[in-house]
Coordinates of C-alpha atoms in Angstrom, one line a residue:
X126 CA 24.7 46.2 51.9
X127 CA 28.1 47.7 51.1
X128 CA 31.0 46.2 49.5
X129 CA 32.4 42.6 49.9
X130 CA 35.6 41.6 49.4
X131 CA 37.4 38.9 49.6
X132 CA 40.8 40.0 52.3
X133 CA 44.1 39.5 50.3
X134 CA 45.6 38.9 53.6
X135 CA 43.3 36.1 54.9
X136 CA 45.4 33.1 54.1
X137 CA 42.1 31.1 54.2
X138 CA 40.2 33.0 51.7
X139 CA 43.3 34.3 49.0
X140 CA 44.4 32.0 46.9
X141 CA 48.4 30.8 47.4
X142 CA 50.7 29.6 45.2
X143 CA 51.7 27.2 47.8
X144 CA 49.2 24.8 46.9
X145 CA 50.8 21.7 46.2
X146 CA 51.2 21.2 42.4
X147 CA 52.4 18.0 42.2
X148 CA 48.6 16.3 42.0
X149 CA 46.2 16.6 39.4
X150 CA 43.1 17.2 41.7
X151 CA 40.8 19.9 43.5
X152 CA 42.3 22.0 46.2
X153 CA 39.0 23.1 47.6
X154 CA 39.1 24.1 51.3
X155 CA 37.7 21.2 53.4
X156 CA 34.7 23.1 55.3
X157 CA 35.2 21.6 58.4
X158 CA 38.4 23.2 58.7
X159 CA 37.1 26.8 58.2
X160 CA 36.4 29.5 61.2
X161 CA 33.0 30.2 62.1
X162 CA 34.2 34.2 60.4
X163 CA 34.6 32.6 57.0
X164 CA 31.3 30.7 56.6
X165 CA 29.6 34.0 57.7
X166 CA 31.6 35.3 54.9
X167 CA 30.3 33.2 51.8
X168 CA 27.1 33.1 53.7
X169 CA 27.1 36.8 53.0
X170 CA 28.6 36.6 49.6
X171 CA 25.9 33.7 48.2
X172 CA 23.3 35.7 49.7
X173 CA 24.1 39.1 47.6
X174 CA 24.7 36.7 44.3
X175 CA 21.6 35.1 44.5
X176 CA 20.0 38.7 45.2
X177 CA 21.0 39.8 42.1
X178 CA 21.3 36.8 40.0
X179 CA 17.7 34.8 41.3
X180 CA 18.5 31.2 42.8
X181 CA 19.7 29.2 39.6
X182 CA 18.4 25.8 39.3
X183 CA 21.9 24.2 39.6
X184 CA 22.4 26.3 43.2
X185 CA 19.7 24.0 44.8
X186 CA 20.8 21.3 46.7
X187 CA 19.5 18.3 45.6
X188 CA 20.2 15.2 43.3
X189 CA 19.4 16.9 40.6
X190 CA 22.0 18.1 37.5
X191 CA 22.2 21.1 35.4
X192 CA 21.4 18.6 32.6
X193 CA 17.4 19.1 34.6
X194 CA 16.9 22.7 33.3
X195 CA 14.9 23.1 30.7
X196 CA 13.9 25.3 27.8
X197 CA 15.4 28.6 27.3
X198 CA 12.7 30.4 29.2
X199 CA 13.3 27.8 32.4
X200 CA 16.9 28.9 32.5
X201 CA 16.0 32.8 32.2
X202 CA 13.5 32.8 35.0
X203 CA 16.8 31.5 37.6
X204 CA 19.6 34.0 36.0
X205 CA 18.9 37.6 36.6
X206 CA 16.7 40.0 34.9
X207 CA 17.8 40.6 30.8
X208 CA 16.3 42.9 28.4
X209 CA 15.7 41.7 24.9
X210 CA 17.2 43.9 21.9
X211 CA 14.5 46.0 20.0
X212 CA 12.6 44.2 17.5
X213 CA 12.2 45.7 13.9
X214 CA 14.8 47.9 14.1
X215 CA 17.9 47.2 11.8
X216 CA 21.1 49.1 13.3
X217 CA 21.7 51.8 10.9
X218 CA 25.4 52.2 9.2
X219 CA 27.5 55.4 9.4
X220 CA 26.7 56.9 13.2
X221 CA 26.3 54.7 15.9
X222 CA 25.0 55.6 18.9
X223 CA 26.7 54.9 21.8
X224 CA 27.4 57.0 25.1
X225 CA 29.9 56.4 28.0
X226 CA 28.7 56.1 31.3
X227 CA 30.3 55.6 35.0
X228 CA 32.9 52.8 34.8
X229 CA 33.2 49.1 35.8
X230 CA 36.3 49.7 38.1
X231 CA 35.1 53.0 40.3
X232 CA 34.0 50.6 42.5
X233 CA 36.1 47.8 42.6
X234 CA 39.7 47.7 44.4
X235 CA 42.2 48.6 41.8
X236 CA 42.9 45.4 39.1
X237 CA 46.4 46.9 38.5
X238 CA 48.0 49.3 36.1
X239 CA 46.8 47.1 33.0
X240 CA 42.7 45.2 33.1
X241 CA 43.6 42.5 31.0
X242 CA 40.4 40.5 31.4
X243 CA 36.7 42.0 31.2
X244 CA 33.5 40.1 29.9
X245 CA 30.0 40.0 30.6
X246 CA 28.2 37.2 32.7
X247 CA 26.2 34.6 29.9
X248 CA 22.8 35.2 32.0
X249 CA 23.0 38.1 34.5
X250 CA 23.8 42.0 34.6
X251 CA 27.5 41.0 35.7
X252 CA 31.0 41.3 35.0
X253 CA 34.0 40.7 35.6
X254 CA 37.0 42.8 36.0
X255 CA 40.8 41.6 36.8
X256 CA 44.4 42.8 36.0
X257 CA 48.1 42.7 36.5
X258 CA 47.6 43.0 40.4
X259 CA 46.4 39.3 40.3
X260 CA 42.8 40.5 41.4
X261 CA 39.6 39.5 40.0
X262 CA 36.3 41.6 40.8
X263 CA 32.6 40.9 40.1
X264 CA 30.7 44.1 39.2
X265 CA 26.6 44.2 39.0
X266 CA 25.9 45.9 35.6
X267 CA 23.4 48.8 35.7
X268 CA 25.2 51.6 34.3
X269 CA 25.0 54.1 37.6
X270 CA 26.0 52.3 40.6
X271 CA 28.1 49.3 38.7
X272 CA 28.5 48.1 42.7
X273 CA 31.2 45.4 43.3
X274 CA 29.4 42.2 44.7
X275 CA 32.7 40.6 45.4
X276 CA 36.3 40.3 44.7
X277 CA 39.5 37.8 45.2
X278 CA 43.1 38.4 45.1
X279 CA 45.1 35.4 43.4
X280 CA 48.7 35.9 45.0
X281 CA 51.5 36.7 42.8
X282 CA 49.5 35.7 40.4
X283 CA 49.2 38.6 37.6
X284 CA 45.7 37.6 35.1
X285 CA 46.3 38.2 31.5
X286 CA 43.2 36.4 30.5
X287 CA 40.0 35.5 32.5
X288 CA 36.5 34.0 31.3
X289 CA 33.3 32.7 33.0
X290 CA 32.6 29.1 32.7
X291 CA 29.7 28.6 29.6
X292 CA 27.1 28.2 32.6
X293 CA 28.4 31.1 35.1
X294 CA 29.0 29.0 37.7
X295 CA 32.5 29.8 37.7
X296 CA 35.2 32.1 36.0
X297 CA 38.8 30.7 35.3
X298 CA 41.9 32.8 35.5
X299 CA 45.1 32.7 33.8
X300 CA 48.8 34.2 33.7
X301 CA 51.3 34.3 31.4
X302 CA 54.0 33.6 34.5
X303 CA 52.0 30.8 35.5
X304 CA 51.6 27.4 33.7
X305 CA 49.1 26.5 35.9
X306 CA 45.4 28.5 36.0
X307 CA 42.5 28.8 38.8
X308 CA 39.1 28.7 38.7
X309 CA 36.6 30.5 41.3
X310 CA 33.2 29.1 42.4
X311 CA 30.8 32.3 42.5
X312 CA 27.9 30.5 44.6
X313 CA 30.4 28.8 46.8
X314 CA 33.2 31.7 47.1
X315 CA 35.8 29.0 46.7
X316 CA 38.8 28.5 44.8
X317 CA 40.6 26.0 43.2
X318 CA 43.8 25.9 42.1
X319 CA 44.6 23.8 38.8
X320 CA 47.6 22.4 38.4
X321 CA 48.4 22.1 34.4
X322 CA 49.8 18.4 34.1
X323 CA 53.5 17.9 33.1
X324 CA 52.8 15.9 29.7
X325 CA 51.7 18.7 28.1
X326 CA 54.8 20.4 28.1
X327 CA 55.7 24.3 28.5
X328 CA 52.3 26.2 28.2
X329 CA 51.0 29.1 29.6
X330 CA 47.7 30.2 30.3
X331 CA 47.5 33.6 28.9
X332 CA 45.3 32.7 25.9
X333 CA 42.3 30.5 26.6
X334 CA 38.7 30.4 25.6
X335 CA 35.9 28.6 26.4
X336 CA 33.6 26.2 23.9
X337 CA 30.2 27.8 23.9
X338 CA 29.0 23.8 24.6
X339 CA 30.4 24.3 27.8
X340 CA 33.1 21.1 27.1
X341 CA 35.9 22.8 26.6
X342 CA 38.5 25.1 27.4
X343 CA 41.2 25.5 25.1
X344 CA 44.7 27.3 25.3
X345 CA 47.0 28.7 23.0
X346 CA 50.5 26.7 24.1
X347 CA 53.9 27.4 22.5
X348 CA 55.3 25.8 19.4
X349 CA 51.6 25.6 17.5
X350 CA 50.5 23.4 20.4
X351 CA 46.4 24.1 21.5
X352 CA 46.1 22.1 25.0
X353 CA 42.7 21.2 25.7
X354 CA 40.9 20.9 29.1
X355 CA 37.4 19.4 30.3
X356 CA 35.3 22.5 31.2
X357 CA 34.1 20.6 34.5
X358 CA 37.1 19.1 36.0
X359 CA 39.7 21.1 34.1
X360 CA 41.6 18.0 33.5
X361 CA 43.9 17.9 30.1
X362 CA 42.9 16.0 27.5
X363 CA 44.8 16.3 24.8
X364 CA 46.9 18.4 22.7
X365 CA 46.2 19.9 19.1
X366 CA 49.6 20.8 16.9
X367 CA 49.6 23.6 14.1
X368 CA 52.7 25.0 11.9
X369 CA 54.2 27.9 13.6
X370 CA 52.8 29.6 17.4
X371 CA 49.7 29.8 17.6
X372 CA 48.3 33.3 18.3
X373 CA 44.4 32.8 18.6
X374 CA 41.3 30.7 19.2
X375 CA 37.2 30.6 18.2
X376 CA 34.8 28.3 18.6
X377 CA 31.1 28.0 16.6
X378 CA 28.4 28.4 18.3
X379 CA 27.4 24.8 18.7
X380 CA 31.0 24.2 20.2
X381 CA 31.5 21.6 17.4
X382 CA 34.0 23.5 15.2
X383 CA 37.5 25.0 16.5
X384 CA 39.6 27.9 14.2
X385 CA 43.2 28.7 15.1
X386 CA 45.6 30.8 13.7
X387 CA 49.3 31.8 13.9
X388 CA 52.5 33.5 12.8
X389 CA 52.4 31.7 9.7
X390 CA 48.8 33.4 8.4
X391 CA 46.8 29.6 8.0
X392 CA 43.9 29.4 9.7
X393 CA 42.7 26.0 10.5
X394 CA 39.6 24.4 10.8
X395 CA 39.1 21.5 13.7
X396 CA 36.7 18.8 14.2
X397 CA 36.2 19.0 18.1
X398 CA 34.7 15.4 18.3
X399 CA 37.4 13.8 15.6
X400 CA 40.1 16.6 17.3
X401 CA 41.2 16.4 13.7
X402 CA 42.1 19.9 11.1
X403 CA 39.5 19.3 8.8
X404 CA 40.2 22.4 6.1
X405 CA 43.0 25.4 7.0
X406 CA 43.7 28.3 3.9
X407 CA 46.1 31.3 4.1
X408 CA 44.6 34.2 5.1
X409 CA 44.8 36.7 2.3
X410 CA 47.7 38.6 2.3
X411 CA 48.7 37.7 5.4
X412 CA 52.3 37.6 7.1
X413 CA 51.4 37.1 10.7
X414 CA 48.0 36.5 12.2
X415 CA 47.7 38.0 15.6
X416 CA 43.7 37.5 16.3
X417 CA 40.6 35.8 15.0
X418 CA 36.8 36.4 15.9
X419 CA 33.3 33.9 14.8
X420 CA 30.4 35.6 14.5
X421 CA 27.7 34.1 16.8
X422 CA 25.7 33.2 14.0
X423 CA 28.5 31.4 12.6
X424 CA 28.0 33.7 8.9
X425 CA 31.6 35.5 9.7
X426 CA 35.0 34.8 11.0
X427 CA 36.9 37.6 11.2
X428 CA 41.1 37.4 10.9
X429 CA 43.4 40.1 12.6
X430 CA 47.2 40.3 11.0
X431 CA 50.3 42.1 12.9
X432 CA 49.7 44.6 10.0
X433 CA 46.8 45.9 11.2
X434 CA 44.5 44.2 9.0
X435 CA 41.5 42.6 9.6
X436 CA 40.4 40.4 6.5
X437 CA 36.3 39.5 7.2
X438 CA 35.2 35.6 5.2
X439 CA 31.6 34.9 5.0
X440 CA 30.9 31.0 6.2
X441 CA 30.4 28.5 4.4
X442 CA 33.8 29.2 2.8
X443 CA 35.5 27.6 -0.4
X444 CA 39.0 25.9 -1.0
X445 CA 40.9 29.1 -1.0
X446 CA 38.4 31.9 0.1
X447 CA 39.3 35.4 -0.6
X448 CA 37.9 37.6 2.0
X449 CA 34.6 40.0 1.5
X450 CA 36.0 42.8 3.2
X451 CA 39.5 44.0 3.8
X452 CA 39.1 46.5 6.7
X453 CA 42.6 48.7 6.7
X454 CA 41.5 51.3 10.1
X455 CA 44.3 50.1 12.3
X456 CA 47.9 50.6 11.6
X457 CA 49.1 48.5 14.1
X458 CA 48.7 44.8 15.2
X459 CA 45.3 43.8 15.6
X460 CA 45.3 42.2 18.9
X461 CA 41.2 42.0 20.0
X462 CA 38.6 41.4 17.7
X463 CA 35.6 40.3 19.4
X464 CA 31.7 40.1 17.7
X465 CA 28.5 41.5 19.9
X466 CA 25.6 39.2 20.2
X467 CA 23.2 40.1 17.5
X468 CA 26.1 40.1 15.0
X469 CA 26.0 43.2 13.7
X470 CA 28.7 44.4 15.3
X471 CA 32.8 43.7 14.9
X472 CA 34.6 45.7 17.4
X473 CA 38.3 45.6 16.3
X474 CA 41.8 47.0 18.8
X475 CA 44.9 47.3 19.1
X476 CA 46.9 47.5 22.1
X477 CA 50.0 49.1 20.3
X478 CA 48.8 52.6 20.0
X479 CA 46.5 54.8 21.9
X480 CA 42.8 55.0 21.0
X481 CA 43.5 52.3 18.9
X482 CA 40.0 50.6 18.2
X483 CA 37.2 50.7 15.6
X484 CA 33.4 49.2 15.5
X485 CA 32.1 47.8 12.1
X486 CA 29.0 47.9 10.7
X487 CA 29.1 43.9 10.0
X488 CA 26.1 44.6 7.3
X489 CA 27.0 47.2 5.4
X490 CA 31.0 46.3 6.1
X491 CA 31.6 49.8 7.0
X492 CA 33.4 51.4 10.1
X493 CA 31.2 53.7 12.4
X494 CA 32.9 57.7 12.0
X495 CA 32.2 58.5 15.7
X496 CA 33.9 56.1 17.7
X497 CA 36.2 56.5 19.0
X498 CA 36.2 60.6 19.3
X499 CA 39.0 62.6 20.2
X500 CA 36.9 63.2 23.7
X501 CA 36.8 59.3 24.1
X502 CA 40.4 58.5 25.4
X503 CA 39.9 55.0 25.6
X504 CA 43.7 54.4 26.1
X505 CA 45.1 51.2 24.6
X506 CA 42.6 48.6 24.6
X507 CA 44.0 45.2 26.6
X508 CA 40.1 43.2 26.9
X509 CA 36.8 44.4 25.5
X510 CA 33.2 42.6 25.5
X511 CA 29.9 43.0 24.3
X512 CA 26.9 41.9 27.0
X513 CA 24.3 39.8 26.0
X514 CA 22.3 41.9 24.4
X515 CA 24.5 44.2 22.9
X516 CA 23.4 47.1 25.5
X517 CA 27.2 47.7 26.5
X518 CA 30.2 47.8 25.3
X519 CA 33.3 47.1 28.3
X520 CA 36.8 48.0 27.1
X521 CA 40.0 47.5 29.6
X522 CA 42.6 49.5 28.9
X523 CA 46.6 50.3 29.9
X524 CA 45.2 52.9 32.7
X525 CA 44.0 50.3 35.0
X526 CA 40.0 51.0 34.0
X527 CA 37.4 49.4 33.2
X528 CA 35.7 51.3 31.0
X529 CA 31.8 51.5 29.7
X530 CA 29.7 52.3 26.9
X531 CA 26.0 52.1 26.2
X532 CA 24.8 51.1 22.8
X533 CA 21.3 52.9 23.1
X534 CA 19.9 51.6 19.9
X535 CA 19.5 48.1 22.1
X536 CA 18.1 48.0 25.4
X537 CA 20.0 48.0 28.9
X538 CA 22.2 44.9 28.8

């Protein structure tokens, strides 16, 4: 089966920013209104999903909810197939061995000239891909072939920031231009467009994450403001305030603790059921934060500065912590920091300089010596991810690619 894509031109299928923004409610397409041609079409595209994903639990149409799956094992028999790490095998400091293979965007239609979103599907060999064209693709994950499964153009609508919803149902998009973001139903090959509501102010959607809980999404908003959203209907909430702008989210793993941090180098800590700052410190040495990472074992957060600093604490943390490890390998603004699954890795960039990104041995707190390599030409580094199992390593860069690395001390994805 070759390539499906969603047709930028089809009015029906490409998302317009003619949607009426005035109302705070779903624009799905009413089904009875559509051609014959576009139910044929996401028939074809829910039938290449589920090929390569399995038919999740929450697909099935009945009166059931996703609150019905079970253990971890029920879930993982209905999301795709995933390889588990290697087992008694620490990863060893100095070297690391990684390898790039055949990109993420050789088969997709071109993102633009910068791919500002790129992560890895919670359950399945997926991915997705989108840029400054305003066009989103999904990518199975193998490594070879990397074939598109299906893409959608968002109409002057340029994505800065992109994320799949905590149960990969859906991904969200976001633009900088834009204060309102859209969210894309990857069983149903819908889209609905979100209209941010007024109360909240001026806020872009450039910055968002998502609570690993699957509750919440929360945005970085202007003047210290953190706007947060229900995960399922992506209605606002409320809004969070911290001194200064606000440059950068993370969430625990339980979803039950929040970290920002801004221009002013606090970092605070917030009770997501109070929504209250329970603790905030300066960050050690500090004159701007620009980027902030949580381990997913909740023993490390990790604090970028505009000096190219990255200051690592170890959790629980006192009064006024001092960091563990002061990593000084960029000299520019650290703008991504992102942890892999096992937590033994810290990828750190920088999106000021060329070839501007390092990997840390979280461990031993030492950087890896060969990588990047004057052979790697990585460009400057706009999104990067780690899949689930640390197999691969996705960095989007300035060049419009998507590009891909295999860790081969863990297995395939």
């Amino acid at each position: 089966m070759g390539d499906i894509e969603v047709d930028e031109h089809n009015n029906d299928l490409a998302v317009s920013n003619k949607t009426n923004k005035c109302k705070l409610k779903r624009a799905w397409k009413d089904e009875d209104d559509e051609t014959d041609d576009i139910k044929e079409h996401k028939k074809i595209l829910r039938q290449k999903f589920i090929s390569i994903v399995g038919k999740p639990k929450w697909a099935k149409i009945d009166d059931k909810s996703i609150n019905d799956i079970g253990n971890d094992e029920d879930i993982l028999r209905y999301s795709g197939n995933l390889a588990q790490p290697k087992k008694g095998v620490s990863l060893a400091k100095g070297i690391i061995s990684i390898k790039k293979v055949r990109g993420l965007d050789l088969s997709t239609s071109s993102c633009g000239k910068v791919v500002k979103a790129l992560e890895f599907h919670p359950t399945a060999n997926l991915a997705l891909v989108g840029g400054s064209s305003g066009r989103v693709s999904i990518v199975q994950v193998d490594g070879y072939k990397n074939e598109k499964l299906q893409s959608v153009k968002f109409e002057k609508f340029s994505v800065d920031c992109a994320h799949f919803t905590t149960d990969g149902q859906q991904f969200v998009a976001g633009s900088r231009s834009h204060h309102n973001f859209y969210c894309y139903d990857l069983m149903e090959g819908r889209s609905m467009f979100v209209p941010v509501h007024h109360a909240i102010g001026q806020s872009k959607m450039s910055k968002f994450h998502m609570s690993p809980d699957g509750k919440i999404i929360a945005s970085c908003g202007k003047y210290g403001n953190i706007h947060l959203f229900t995960a399922k209907s992506k209605e606002w909430i409320t809004t969070l305030k911290m001194n200064g702008e606000v440059s950068a989210l993370t969430f625990t793993s339980d979803g039950k603790r929040m970290y920002s941090f801004g221009d002013m180098g606090e970092i605070y800590e917030w009770d997501m059921n109070s929504r209250l700052c329970v603790k905030k410190f300066m960050d050690d040495g500090c004159l701007q934060g620009t980027s902030l990472a949580l381990s997913h074992n909740d023993q490390y957060l990790a604090a970028g500065s505009s000096a190219g600093v990255v200051n690592l604490y170890k959790l629980p943390y006192d009064v006024h912590p001092k960091p563990e490890k002061t990593i000084l390998n960029l000299v520019t603004a650290v703008t991504r920091l992102s942890f892999n699954k096992n937590s033994d890795i810290l990828s750190m960039a920088s999106d000021y300089k060329e070839n501007a990104i390092k990997l840390l041995h979280v461990s031993s707190k030492t950087v890896f010596s060969n990588f990047p390599t004057t052979s790697s030409d990585v460009g400057k580094v706009y999104s990067m991810d780690f899949s689930p199992n640390s197999g691969y390593l996705g960095l989007g860069n300035d060049k419009g690619q998507a590009l891909l690395f295999k860790l081969t001390h863990f297995h395939n994805y």
